[in-house]
Short mmCIF file of C-alpha atoms in Angstrom, two decimals:
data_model
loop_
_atom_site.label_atom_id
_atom_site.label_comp_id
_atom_site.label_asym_id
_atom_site.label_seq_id
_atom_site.Cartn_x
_atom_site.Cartn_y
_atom_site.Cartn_z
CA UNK A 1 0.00 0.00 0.00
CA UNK A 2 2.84 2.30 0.88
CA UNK A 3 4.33 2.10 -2.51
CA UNK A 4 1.09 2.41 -4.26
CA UNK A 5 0.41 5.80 -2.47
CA UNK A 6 4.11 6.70 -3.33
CA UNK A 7 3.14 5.97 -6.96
CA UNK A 8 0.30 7.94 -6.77
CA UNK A 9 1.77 10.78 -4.69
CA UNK A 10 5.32 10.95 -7.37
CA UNK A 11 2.85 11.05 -10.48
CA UNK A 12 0.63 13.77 -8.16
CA UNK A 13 3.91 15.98 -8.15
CA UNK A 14 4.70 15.35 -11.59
CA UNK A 15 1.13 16.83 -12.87
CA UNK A 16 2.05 19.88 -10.93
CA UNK A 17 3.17 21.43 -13.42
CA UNK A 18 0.17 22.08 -15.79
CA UNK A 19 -1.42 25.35 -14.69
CA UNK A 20 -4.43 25.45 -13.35
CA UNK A 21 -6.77 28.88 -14.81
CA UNK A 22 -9.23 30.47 -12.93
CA UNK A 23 -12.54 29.37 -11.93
CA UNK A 24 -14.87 31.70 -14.22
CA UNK A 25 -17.37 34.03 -12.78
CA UNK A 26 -15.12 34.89 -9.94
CA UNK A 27 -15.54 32.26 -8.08
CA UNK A 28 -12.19 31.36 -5.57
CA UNK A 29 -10.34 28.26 -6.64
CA UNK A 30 -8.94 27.10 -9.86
CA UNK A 31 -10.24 24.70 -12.78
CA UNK A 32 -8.05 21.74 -14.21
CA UNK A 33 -8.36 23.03 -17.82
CA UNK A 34 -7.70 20.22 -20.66
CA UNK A 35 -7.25 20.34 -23.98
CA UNK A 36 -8.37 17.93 -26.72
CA UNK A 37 -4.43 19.00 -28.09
CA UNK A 38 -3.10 17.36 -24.48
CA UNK A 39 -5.74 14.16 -25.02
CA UNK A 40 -2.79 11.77 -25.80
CA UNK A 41 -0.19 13.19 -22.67
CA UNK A 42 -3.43 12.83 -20.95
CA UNK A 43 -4.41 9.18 -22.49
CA UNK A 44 -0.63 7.90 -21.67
CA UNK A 45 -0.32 9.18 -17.77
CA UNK A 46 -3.38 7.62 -16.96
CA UNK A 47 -2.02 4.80 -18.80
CA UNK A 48 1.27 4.76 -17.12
CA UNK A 49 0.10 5.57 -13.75
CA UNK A 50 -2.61 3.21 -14.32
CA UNK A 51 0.48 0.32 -15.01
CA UNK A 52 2.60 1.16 -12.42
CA UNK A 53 -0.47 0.29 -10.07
CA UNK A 54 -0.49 -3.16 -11.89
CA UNK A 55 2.94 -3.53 -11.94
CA UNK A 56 3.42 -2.57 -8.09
CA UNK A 57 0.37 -5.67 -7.71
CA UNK A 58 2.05 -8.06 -9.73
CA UNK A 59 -0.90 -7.62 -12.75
CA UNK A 60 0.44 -7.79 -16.13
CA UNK A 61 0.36 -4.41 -18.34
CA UNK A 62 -2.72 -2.78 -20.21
CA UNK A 63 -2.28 -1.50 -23.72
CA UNK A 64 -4.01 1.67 -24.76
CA UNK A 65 -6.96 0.84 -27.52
CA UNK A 66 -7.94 3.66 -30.00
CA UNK A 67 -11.74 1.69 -30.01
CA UNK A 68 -12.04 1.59 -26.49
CA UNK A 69 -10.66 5.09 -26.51
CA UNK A 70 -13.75 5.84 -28.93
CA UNK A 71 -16.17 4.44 -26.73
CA UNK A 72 -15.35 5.58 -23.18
CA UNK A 73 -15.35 9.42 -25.11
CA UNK A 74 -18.64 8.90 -26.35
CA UNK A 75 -19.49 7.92 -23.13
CA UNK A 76 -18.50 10.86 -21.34
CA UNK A 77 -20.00 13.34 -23.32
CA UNK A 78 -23.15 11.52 -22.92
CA UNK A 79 -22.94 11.35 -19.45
CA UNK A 80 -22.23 15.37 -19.53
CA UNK A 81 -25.73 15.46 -21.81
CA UNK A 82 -27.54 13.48 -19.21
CA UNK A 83 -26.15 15.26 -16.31
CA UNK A 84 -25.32 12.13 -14.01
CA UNK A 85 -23.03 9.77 -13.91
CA UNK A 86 -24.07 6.15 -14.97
CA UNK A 87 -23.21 2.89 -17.23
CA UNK A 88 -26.29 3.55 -19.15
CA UNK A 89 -26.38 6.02 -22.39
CA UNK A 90 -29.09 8.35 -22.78
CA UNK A 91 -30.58 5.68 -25.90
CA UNK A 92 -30.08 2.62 -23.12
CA UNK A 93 -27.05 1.52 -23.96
CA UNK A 94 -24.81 -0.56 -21.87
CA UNK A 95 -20.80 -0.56 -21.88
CA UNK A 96 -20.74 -3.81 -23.78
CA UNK A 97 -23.28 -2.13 -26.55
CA UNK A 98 -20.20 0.41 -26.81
CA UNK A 99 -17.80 -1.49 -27.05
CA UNK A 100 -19.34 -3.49 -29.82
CA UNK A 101 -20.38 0.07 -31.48
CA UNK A 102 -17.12 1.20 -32.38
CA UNK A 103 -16.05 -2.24 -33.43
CA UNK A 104 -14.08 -3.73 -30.26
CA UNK A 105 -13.77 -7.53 -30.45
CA UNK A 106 -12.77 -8.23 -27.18
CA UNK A 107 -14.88 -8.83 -24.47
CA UNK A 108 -15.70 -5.91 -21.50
CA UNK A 109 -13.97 -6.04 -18.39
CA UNK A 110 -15.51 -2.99 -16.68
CA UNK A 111 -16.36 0.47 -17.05
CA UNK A 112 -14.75 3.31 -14.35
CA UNK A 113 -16.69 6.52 -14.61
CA UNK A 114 -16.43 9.85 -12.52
CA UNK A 115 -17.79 13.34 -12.11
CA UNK A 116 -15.78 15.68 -10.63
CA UNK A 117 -13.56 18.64 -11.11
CA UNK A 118 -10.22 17.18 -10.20
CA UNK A 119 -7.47 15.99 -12.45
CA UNK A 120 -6.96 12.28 -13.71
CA UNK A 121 -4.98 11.56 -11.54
CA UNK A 122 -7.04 12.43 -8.18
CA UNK A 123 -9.48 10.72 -10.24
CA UNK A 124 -7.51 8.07 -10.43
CA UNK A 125 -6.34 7.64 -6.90
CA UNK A 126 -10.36 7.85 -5.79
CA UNK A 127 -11.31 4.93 -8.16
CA UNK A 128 -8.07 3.19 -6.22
CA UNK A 129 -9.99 3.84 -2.84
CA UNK A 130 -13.19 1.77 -3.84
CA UNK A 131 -12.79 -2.17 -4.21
CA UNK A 132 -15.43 -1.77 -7.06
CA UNK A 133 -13.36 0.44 -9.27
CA UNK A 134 -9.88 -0.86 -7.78
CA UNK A 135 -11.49 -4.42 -9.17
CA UNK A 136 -12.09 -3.24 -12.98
CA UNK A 137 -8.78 -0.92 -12.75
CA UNK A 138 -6.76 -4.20 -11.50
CA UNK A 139 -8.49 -7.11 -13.37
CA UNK A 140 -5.18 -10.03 -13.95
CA UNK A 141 -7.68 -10.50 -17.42
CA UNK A 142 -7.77 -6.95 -18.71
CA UNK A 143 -5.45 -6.72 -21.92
CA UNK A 144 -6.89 -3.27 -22.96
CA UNK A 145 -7.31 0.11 -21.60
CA UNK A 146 -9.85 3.18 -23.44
CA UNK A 147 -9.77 6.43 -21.32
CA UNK A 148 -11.47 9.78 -21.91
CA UNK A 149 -13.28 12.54 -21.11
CA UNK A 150 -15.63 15.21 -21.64
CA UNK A 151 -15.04 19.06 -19.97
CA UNK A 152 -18.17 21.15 -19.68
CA UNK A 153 -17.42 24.96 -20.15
CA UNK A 154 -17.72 25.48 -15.83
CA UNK A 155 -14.87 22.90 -15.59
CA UNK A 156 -16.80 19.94 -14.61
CA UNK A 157 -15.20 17.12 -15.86
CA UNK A 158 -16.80 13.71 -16.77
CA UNK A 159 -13.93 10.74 -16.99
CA UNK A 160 -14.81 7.36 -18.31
CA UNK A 161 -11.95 4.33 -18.56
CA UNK A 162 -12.78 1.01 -20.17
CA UNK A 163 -10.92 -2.06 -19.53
CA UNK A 164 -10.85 -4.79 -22.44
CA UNK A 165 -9.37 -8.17 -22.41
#
């Protein structure tokens, strides 16, 4: 546990260093700002951080997959559109309907989902704190990792990672 947190906490430090902006409207605090031009750094530190968890557990590797990549986006702007966060799509679909959407072969693992306002990695180290999430994230049969998001104009941000195998 010790050298999970330290994982967490060296990968906490290294995100430092993107600048947070200003919450609009004046109100006190600052917003995570991302931008769709950061989306792979983004995809490949959740990635990484994501393996060194796995690694640190003994759990072989996940490899990033552009069609699971497709699906967990589509996912979290729909989840944005809907205003809470679920597995279900505003048209009833499940996680497995996604994956099959966007033409993943593989079968579903699980489906991580958040709304919140902090970066991927807090994100991250949350879904670590709940054996549900810590589960799907740690799965010895996942193979295959899709992670995205969707950021409302207030900052909100609505995170979605898919684990294939």
């Amino acid at each position: 546990m010790i050298r999970i947190l330290s994982i967490l906490l060296a990968l906490t430090v290294a995100l430092s260093a993107c600048t947070p902006v200003s919450a609009p409207g004046g109100k006190s605090g600052n917003i995570y700002r991302l931008s769709r031009s950061d989306a792979g750094k983004i995809q490949f530190r959740m990635l990484d951080s994501v393996n060194a968890l796995r690694s640190a557990a003994g759990v072989t590797p996940l490899e990033l997959d552009s069609k699971l990549n497709a699906a967990a986006a589509t996912h979290a702007r729909d989840m944005s559109v809907q205003n809470r966060p679920w597995h279900f799509g505003s048209d009833g679909s499940s996680p497995i309907d996604r994956i099959q959407r966007v033409g993943y072969t593989g079968g579903l693992v699980g489906e991580v989902i958040s709304e919140t306002y902090e970066t991927e990695l807090e994100t991250l180290a949350a879904w670590m704190e709940k054996p549900d999430t810590r589960r799907i994230l740690m799965a010895p049969d996942g193979r295959q990792m899709g992670f995205s998001w969707y950021q409302e104009n207030g900052g909100k941000i609505w995170w979605t990672l898919v684990v294939g195998n």
